[in-house]
Amino acid sequence: MSLQNYLKSRVFAIQVAAALAILGVLGFLFMHWLTYATNHGEVIVVPNLAKMNEDQVEEKLDKLNLDYVMLDTLDYNPDFPKNSVVEQDPLAGAQVKKGRKVYLKLNANSFVNVRIPNLIQNTYRQALPTLRAAGLNEGAITYVPNIGKDMVLEMKVNGKTVNAGDKVLKSTKIDLVLGDGKEGYNPNESDTLQVVKKP
């Protein structure tokens, strides 16, 4: 039988149909296996772990077949309980596969100590970003007679004078005594102090 006749024969047509059927079955089985292997369609919604401690996190994620990794301890945030979750990745609401790791960052136990930067003889405009960069907050602002307009003459915490290098808790409010650009400054003449800002 010639090749041309064979290609037109019923035997060839049956063999082609059988080959296509086999390929179709193999393709179906492969896709079915791939779906099973990748857990296609089976997703877990990551819960909100904010403000939970490690025991609560472990209990919550175990039920969902998720793992977790504690990455770091962040600076103390008074809005969160001590040693509780402040940040998580993936975020709450994200859809992940079974066994996915959730990376966590915890809140510190308390504020850390920081050193007060030297703000004396700096202008208020210079002092403010330096203060904030050190992790400290601006407290009360008072003006006293002094030729240096808006010049920092003294730093105080809770009414007591502090010096550059002294240690205080992070986020402490530092009161600043500034010159009003007029007369000489005498720190003993408390009646010349004028409070202009009290956060």
Coordinates of C-alpha atoms in Angstrom, one line a residue:
M1 CA 0.0 0.0 0.0
S2 CA 1.4 3.4 -1.0
L3 CA 1.9 6.1 1.6
Q4 CA -0.8 8.2 0.0
N5 CA -3.3 5.4 0.2
Y6 CA -2.3 4.7 3.8
L7 CA -2.9 8.3 4.8
K8 CA -6.3 8.1 3.4
S9 CA -7.1 4.7 5.0
R10 CA -9.4 4.0 7.9
V11 CA -6.5 2.4 9.8
F12 CA -4.6 5.6 9.8
A13 CA -7.6 7.6 10.9
I14 CA -8.2 5.3 13.8
Q15 CA -4.6 5.5 14.9
V16 CA -4.7 9.3 14.7
A17 CA -7.9 9.4 16.8
A18 CA -6.4 7.0 19.3
A19 CA -3.2 9.1 19.6
L20 CA -5.3 12.3 20.2
A21 CA -7.4 10.5 22.8
I22 CA -4.3 9.4 24.6
L23 CA -2.8 12.9 24.5
G24 CA -6.1 14.3 25.8
V25 CA -6.2 11.8 28.7
L26 CA -2.5 12.5 29.6
G27 CA -3.2 16.3 29.4
F28 CA -6.2 15.9 31.7
L29 CA -4.2 13.8 34.2
F30 CA -1.3 16.3 34.2
M31 CA -3.6 19.3 34.9
H32 CA -5.3 17.3 37.6
W33 CA -2.0 16.5 39.2
L34 CA -0.8 20.1 38.9
T35 CA -3.9 21.4 40.6
Y36 CA -3.4 18.9 43.4
A37 CA 0.3 19.6 43.8
T38 CA -0.1 23.4 44.0
N39 CA -3.3 23.3 46.1
H40 CA -5.0 25.3 43.4
G41 CA -8.1 27.1 44.7
E42 CA -7.2 26.3 48.3
V43 CA -6.2 29.6 49.9
I44 CA -6.0 30.7 53.5
V45 CA -6.9 34.3 54.5
V46 CA -4.2 35.7 56.8
P47 CA -5.8 36.9 60.1
N48 CA -5.1 40.3 61.7
L49 CA -2.4 39.6 64.4
A50 CA -2.0 43.1 65.6
K51 CA -1.7 43.5 69.4
M52 CA -1.5 39.7 69.9
N53 CA 1.3 38.2 72.0
E54 CA 3.3 35.2 70.7
D55 CA 1.2 32.6 72.4
Q56 CA -2.0 34.0 70.8
V57 CA -0.3 34.2 67.5
E58 CA 0.9 30.6 67.6
E59 CA -2.6 29.4 68.6
K60 CA -4.3 31.4 65.8
L61 CA -1.9 30.3 63.1
D62 CA -1.7 26.7 64.1
K63 CA -5.5 26.4 63.5
L64 CA -4.9 27.8 59.9
N65 CA -1.8 25.6 59.2
L66 CA 0.4 28.7 58.9
D67 CA 3.9 29.2 60.3
Y68 CA 5.4 32.4 61.7
V69 CA 8.8 34.0 62.1
M70 CA 9.6 36.7 64.7
L71 CA 11.9 39.1 62.8
D72 CA 12.6 42.0 65.1
T73 CA 11.6 44.1 68.1
L74 CA 10.6 47.6 67.2
D75 CA 10.8 50.8 69.4
Y76 CA 8.2 50.9 72.0
N77 CA 4.8 52.1 70.8
P78 CA 2.4 53.0 73.6
D79 CA -0.6 52.2 71.3
F80 CA 0.3 48.5 71.4
P81 CA 0.6 46.1 74.4
K82 CA 4.2 45.2 75.3
N83 CA 5.6 42.3 73.3
S84 CA 2.6 42.3 70.9
V85 CA 2.6 42.3 67.2
V86 CA 3.1 45.7 65.6
E87 CA 3.7 44.7 62.0
Q88 CA 3.0 41.6 59.9
D89 CA 3.8 40.4 56.4
P90 CA 1.7 39.3 54.6
L91 CA -0.9 41.8 55.8
A92 CA -4.2 40.8 57.3
G93 CA -6.6 39.7 54.6
A94 CA -4.0 38.5 52.2
Q95 CA -4.7 35.1 50.6
V96 CA -1.8 32.5 50.9
K97 CA -1.2 28.8 50.6
K98 CA -1.1 26.3 53.4
G99 CA 2.2 26.4 55.3
R100 CA 3.1 30.0 54.3
K101 CA 5.2 31.8 56.9
V102 CA 3.9 35.1 58.4
Y103 CA 6.8 37.4 59.4
L104 CA 6.2 39.5 62.5
K105 CA 7.7 42.4 64.3
L106 CA 6.9 42.9 68.0
N107 CA 6.6 45.9 70.3
A108 CA 9.4 46.5 72.8
N109 CA 8.8 46.3 76.6
S110 CA 9.3 50.0 77.1
F111 CA 10.9 53.1 75.7
V112 CA 14.7 52.9 75.5
N113 CA 17.0 55.5 76.9
V114 CA 18.4 58.1 74.5
R115 CA 20.9 60.9 75.0
I116 CA 19.7 64.5 74.9
P117 CA 21.4 66.3 71.9
N118 CA 23.2 69.6 72.4
L119 CA 20.7 72.2 71.4
I120 CA 22.3 75.1 73.3
Q121 CA 23.1 78.1 71.1
N122 CA 21.1 76.6 68.2
T123 CA 18.1 78.4 66.8
Y124 CA 14.7 76.9 67.4
R125 CA 14.5 76.0 63.8
Q126 CA 17.7 74.1 64.0
A127 CA 16.9 72.5 67.3
L128 CA 13.5 71.0 66.5
P129 CA 14.6 68.5 63.8
T130 CA 17.7 67.5 65.9
L131 CA 15.4 66.9 68.9
R132 CA 13.0 64.7 66.8
A133 CA 15.9 62.8 65.1
A134 CA 17.0 61.8 68.6
G135 CA 13.5 60.4 69.3
L136 CA 12.5 63.2 71.7
N137 CA 9.5 65.5 71.6
E138 CA 9.1 69.2 71.9
G139 CA 7.7 70.3 75.3
A140 CA 6.9 73.8 76.6
I141 CA 8.5 76.8 74.8
T142 CA 9.3 79.8 76.9
Y143 CA 10.9 83.1 76.0
V144 CA 13.3 85.1 78.2
P145 CA 15.0 88.4 77.6
N146 CA 18.1 87.7 75.5
I147 CA 19.7 89.2 72.4
G148 CA 19.7 85.9 70.6
K149 CA 16.3 85.7 68.9
D150 CA 14.8 82.2 69.1
M151 CA 18.2 80.9 70.4
V152 CA 18.0 77.9 72.7
L153 CA 19.4 79.0 76.1
E154 CA 18.3 76.1 78.3
M155 CA 16.7 72.7 78.2
K156 CA 14.4 71.3 80.9
V157 CA 12.5 68.1 81.7
N158 CA 9.6 68.4 84.2
G159 CA 10.9 71.8 85.3
K160 CA 14.5 70.6 85.9
T161 CA 17.4 71.8 83.8
V162 CA 19.1 69.0 81.8
N163 CA 22.3 69.0 79.8
A164 CA 23.4 67.6 76.5
G165 CA 24.4 63.9 77.0
D166 CA 21.9 63.3 79.8
K167 CA 19.9 60.1 79.3
V168 CA 16.1 60.2 79.2
L169 CA 13.4 57.9 77.9
K170 CA 12.7 58.0 74.2
S171 CA 9.7 60.3 73.4
T172 CA 10.3 62.5 76.5
K173 CA 9.2 66.1 76.1
I174 CA 12.1 68.5 76.3
D175 CA 11.1 72.1 77.4
L176 CA 13.1 74.8 75.6
V177 CA 14.0 78.2 76.9
L178 CA 14.5 80.6 74.0
G179 CA 15.8 84.2 73.7
D180 CA 13.3 86.8 72.7
G181 CA 15.9 89.0 70.9
K182 CA 15.8 91.8 73.4
E183 CA 17.9 91.9 76.6
G184 CA 20.4 89.9 78.5
Y185 CA 19.3 86.5 80.0
N186 CA 19.5 86.0 83.7
P187 CA 18.3 82.4 84.6
N188 CA 17.8 83.4 88.2
E189 CA 15.1 86.0 87.3
S190 CA 12.3 83.5 86.8
D191 CA 9.7 86.2 86.7
T192 CA 11.0 87.2 83.3
L193 CA 10.0 83.9 81.8
Q194 CA 7.1 83.9 79.4
V195 CA 5.5 80.7 78.5
V196 CA 4.3 80.9 74.9
K197 CA 3.6 77.2 74.1
K198 CA 2.6 74.2 76.2
P199 CA 1.9 71.1 74.1

